[in-house]
Coordinates of C-alpha atoms in Angstrom, one line a residue:
M30 CA -9.4 1.0 90.7
N31 CA -8.7 -2.5 91.9
N32 CA -11.7 -3.9 90.1
T33 CA -10.5 -2.2 86.9
T34 CA -7.0 -3.6 87.4
N35 CA -8.3 -7.1 88.0
L36 CA -10.4 -6.9 84.9
E37 CA -7.4 -5.7 82.8
N38 CA -5.3 -8.5 84.2
Q39 CA -7.9 -11.1 83.5
N40 CA -8.5 -9.9 79.9
F41 CA -4.7 -9.8 79.3
E42 CA -4.2 -13.3 80.5
S43 CA -7.2 -14.5 78.3
F44 CA -5.9 -12.5 75.4
K45 CA -2.5 -14.3 75.7
E46 CA -4.3 -17.6 75.7
G47 CA -6.1 -16.7 72.4
N48 CA -9.4 -15.6 73.7
E49 CA -11.1 -13.5 71.1
T50 CA -13.5 -11.8 73.5
A51 CA -10.5 -10.5 75.5
F52 CA -8.9 -9.4 72.3
G53 CA -12.1 -7.5 71.5
Y54 CA -11.8 -5.7 74.9
F55 CA -8.4 -4.2 74.0
Y56 CA -9.6 -3.5 70.5
E57 CA -12.4 -1.4 71.8
K58 CA -10.1 0.3 74.2
Y59 CA -7.3 1.3 71.8
F60 CA -8.6 1.2 68.2
K61 CA -9.8 4.9 68.1
R62 CA -6.5 6.0 69.7
I63 CA -4.4 4.2 67.1
Q64 CA -6.5 5.4 64.2
S65 CA -6.2 9.0 65.5
F66 CA -2.5 8.6 65.9
C67 CA -2.1 7.5 62.3
I68 CA -4.3 10.4 61.0
Q69 CA -1.7 12.8 62.5
F70 CA 0.8 11.6 60.0
I71 CA -0.9 10.4 56.8
Y72 CA -4.0 12.8 56.8
D73 CA -6.3 10.1 55.4
D74 CA -9.1 8.8 57.5
E75 CA -9.7 5.7 55.5
E76 CA -6.0 4.8 55.2
A77 CA -5.6 5.4 58.9
E78 CA -8.4 3.1 59.7
N79 CA -6.8 0.4 57.5
L80 CA -3.5 0.8 59.2
A81 CA -5.1 0.6 62.7
Q82 CA -6.9 -2.6 61.6
E83 CA -3.6 -4.0 60.4
A84 CA -1.9 -3.1 63.7
F85 CA -4.5 -5.1 65.6
V86 CA -4.2 -8.1 63.2
H87 CA -0.4 -8.0 63.8
L88 CA -1.0 -7.7 67.6
W89 CA -3.2 -10.9 67.5
Q90 CA -0.6 -12.8 65.5
N91 CA 2.2 -11.8 67.8
R92 CA 0.4 -12.0 71.2
D93 CA 2.8 -14.5 72.5
G94 CA 5.5 -11.9 72.5
I95 CA 3.5 -9.3 74.6
E96 CA 4.8 -9.5 78.1
S97 CA 2.6 -6.9 79.9
I98 CA -0.7 -5.0 79.6
N99 CA 1.3 -1.8 78.8
G100 CA 3.1 -3.8 76.1
I101 CA -0.1 -4.0 74.1
Q102 CA -0.3 -0.2 73.7
S103 CA 3.4 0.1 73.1
F104 CA 3.2 -2.6 70.4
L105 CA 0.3 -0.9 68.6
Y106 CA 1.9 2.5 68.6
T107 CA 5.3 1.2 67.5
Y108 CA 3.8 -0.9 64.7
S109 CA 1.6 2.0 63.5
K110 CA 4.5 4.4 63.6
S111 CA 6.5 2.1 61.4
K112 CA 3.7 1.6 58.9
C113 CA 2.9 5.4 58.7
L114 CA 6.6 6.2 58.0
N115 CA 6.7 3.5 55.4
L116 CA 3.7 4.9 53.7
I117 CA 5.1 8.4 53.7
R118 CA 8.3 7.0 52.2
H119 CA 6.4 5.3 49.5
N120 CA 4.6 8.5 48.6
K121 CA 7.5 10.9 48.9
V122 CA 8.3 11.0 45.2
K123 CA 4.7 12.1 44.5
D124 CA 4.6 14.7 47.2
K125 CA 7.6 16.6 48.5
F126 CA 5.7 17.8 51.5
K127 CA 5.3 14.3 52.7
N128 CA 9.1 13.8 52.3
D129 CA 9.7 16.8 54.6
L130 CA 7.1 15.5 57.0
L131 CA 8.9 12.2 57.1
N132 CA 12.2 13.8 58.3
Q133 CA 10.3 15.8 60.9
K134 CA 8.2 13.0 62.3
E135 CA 11.1 10.5 62.3
R136 CA 12.9 12.8 64.7
E137 CA 9.8 13.3 66.9
L138 CA 8.8 9.6 66.9
N139 CA 12.1 8.3 68.2
I140 CA 11.5 4.5 68.7
E141 CA 13.3 4.6 72.0
V142 CA 10.6 6.9 73.4
L143 CA 7.9 4.5 72.3
N144 CA 9.7 1.6 73.9
S145 CA 10.5 3.3 77.2
I146 CA 7.3 5.2 77.9
S147 CA 5.1 4.5 80.9
F148 CA 1.5 4.7 79.7
D149 CA -0.1 6.4 82.6
T150 CA -3.7 7.7 82.2
L151 CA -4.0 11.4 82.7
E152 CA -6.9 13.8 82.0
L153 CA -6.0 16.4 79.4
T154 CA -6.4 19.2 81.9
E155 CA -4.0 17.5 84.3
L156 CA -1.4 17.0 81.5
E157 CA -1.8 20.7 80.6
R158 CA -1.1 21.7 84.2
I159 CA 2.0 19.5 84.4
I160 CA 3.4 21.0 81.2
Q161 CA 2.7 24.5 82.3
E162 CA 4.1 24.1 85.7
S163 CA 7.3 22.6 84.3
I164 CA 7.7 25.5 81.9
N165 CA 7.0 28.1 84.6
D166 CA 9.7 26.5 86.7
L167 CA 12.4 27.2 84.1
P168 CA 14.9 30.0 84.8
A169 CA 13.4 33.3 83.6
K170 CA 15.5 33.9 80.5
T171 CA 15.4 30.3 79.5
R172 CA 11.6 30.3 79.9
E173 CA 11.3 33.4 77.7
V174 CA 13.5 31.9 75.0
F175 CA 11.5 28.6 75.1
I176 CA 8.1 30.3 74.9
K177 CA 9.2 32.5 72.0
K178 CA 10.6 29.6 70.1
R179 CA 8.0 26.9 70.7
F180 CA 4.8 28.9 71.2
E181 CA 5.4 32.0 69.2
N182 CA 7.3 30.2 66.4
K183 CA 10.1 32.7 66.2
K184 CA 13.4 32.1 64.7
N185 CA 16.6 32.1 66.8
S186 CA 17.7 35.3 65.1
E187 CA 14.5 37.1 65.9
I188 CA 14.7 36.0 69.5
A189 CA 18.3 37.1 69.8
E190 CA 17.4 40.5 68.4
E191 CA 14.4 41.0 70.7
M192 CA 16.3 39.9 73.8
Q193 CA 19.5 41.6 72.8
V194 CA 21.6 38.4 73.2
T195 CA 23.7 36.4 70.8
L196 CA 22.5 33.5 68.7
K197 CA 24.7 31.1 70.8
A198 CA 23.0 32.4 73.9
V199 CA 19.6 31.6 72.4
E200 CA 20.7 28.1 71.4
A201 CA 22.2 27.5 74.9
H202 CA 18.9 28.5 76.5
M203 CA 16.9 26.2 74.3
T204 CA 19.3 23.3 75.0
K205 CA 19.0 24.0 78.7
A206 CA 15.2 24.2 78.5
L207 CA 14.8 20.9 76.6
K208 CA 17.2 19.2 79.0
I209 CA 15.3 20.3 82.1
L210 CA 11.8 19.5 80.6
R211 CA 13.0 16.2 79.3
T212 CA 14.0 15.2 82.8
K213 CA 11.0 16.7 84.6
L214 CA 8.5 15.2 82.1
S215 CA 10.2 11.9 81.3
D216 CA 7.2 9.9 82.6
Y217 CA 4.8 11.7 80.3
L218 CA 6.8 12.2 77.0
F219 CA 4.6 10.0 74.9
L220 CA 1.3 11.5 76.2
I221 CA 2.8 15.0 75.7
F222 CA 3.6 14.1 72.1
I223 CA 0.0 13.0 71.5
F224 CA -1.3 16.2 73.2
I225 CA 0.8 18.4 71.0
C226 CA -0.2 16.6 67.8
N227 CA -3.9 17.1 68.7
N228 CA -3.6 20.8 69.2

């Protein structure tokens, strides 16, 4: 771990000084992630590759403003998010679906989440375990409402009828669940977003 950390630090310092080999190190590490991230929103492999390339060009041009290793990933995702949304906006007249997608993704890709996230590395199975444990720890009725809403894709009215509660009660349980999960999973919000998008 220390050797990996030292290598990362050395490459970061060299990258800041304009070393192209060090830049290539981070390019190899993050390019596929950024390309996959873009594909989730524009559904075009070639365009996603172009946007990822553009993100790295922009990173190189603005390397003086990157203050930490984690800042590289944050910069790339933030820039790519902006370019993807701009592209969706540009095409929204041609395709109403993309306009609807824009509204949805803008809510999900809140820029504050991108800027505040801690990019810890987790195996997918570990991330799944953390999510599942957090859901299991919810109060029983709150957990039931959350599962029906998020995993069974049921409407609030359907949940209210099945559980014989009011719509306001369903809404209250969802608000409670999201508040608890947001607090418990605050360190992993961005990784969870990527995990959800890839499933």
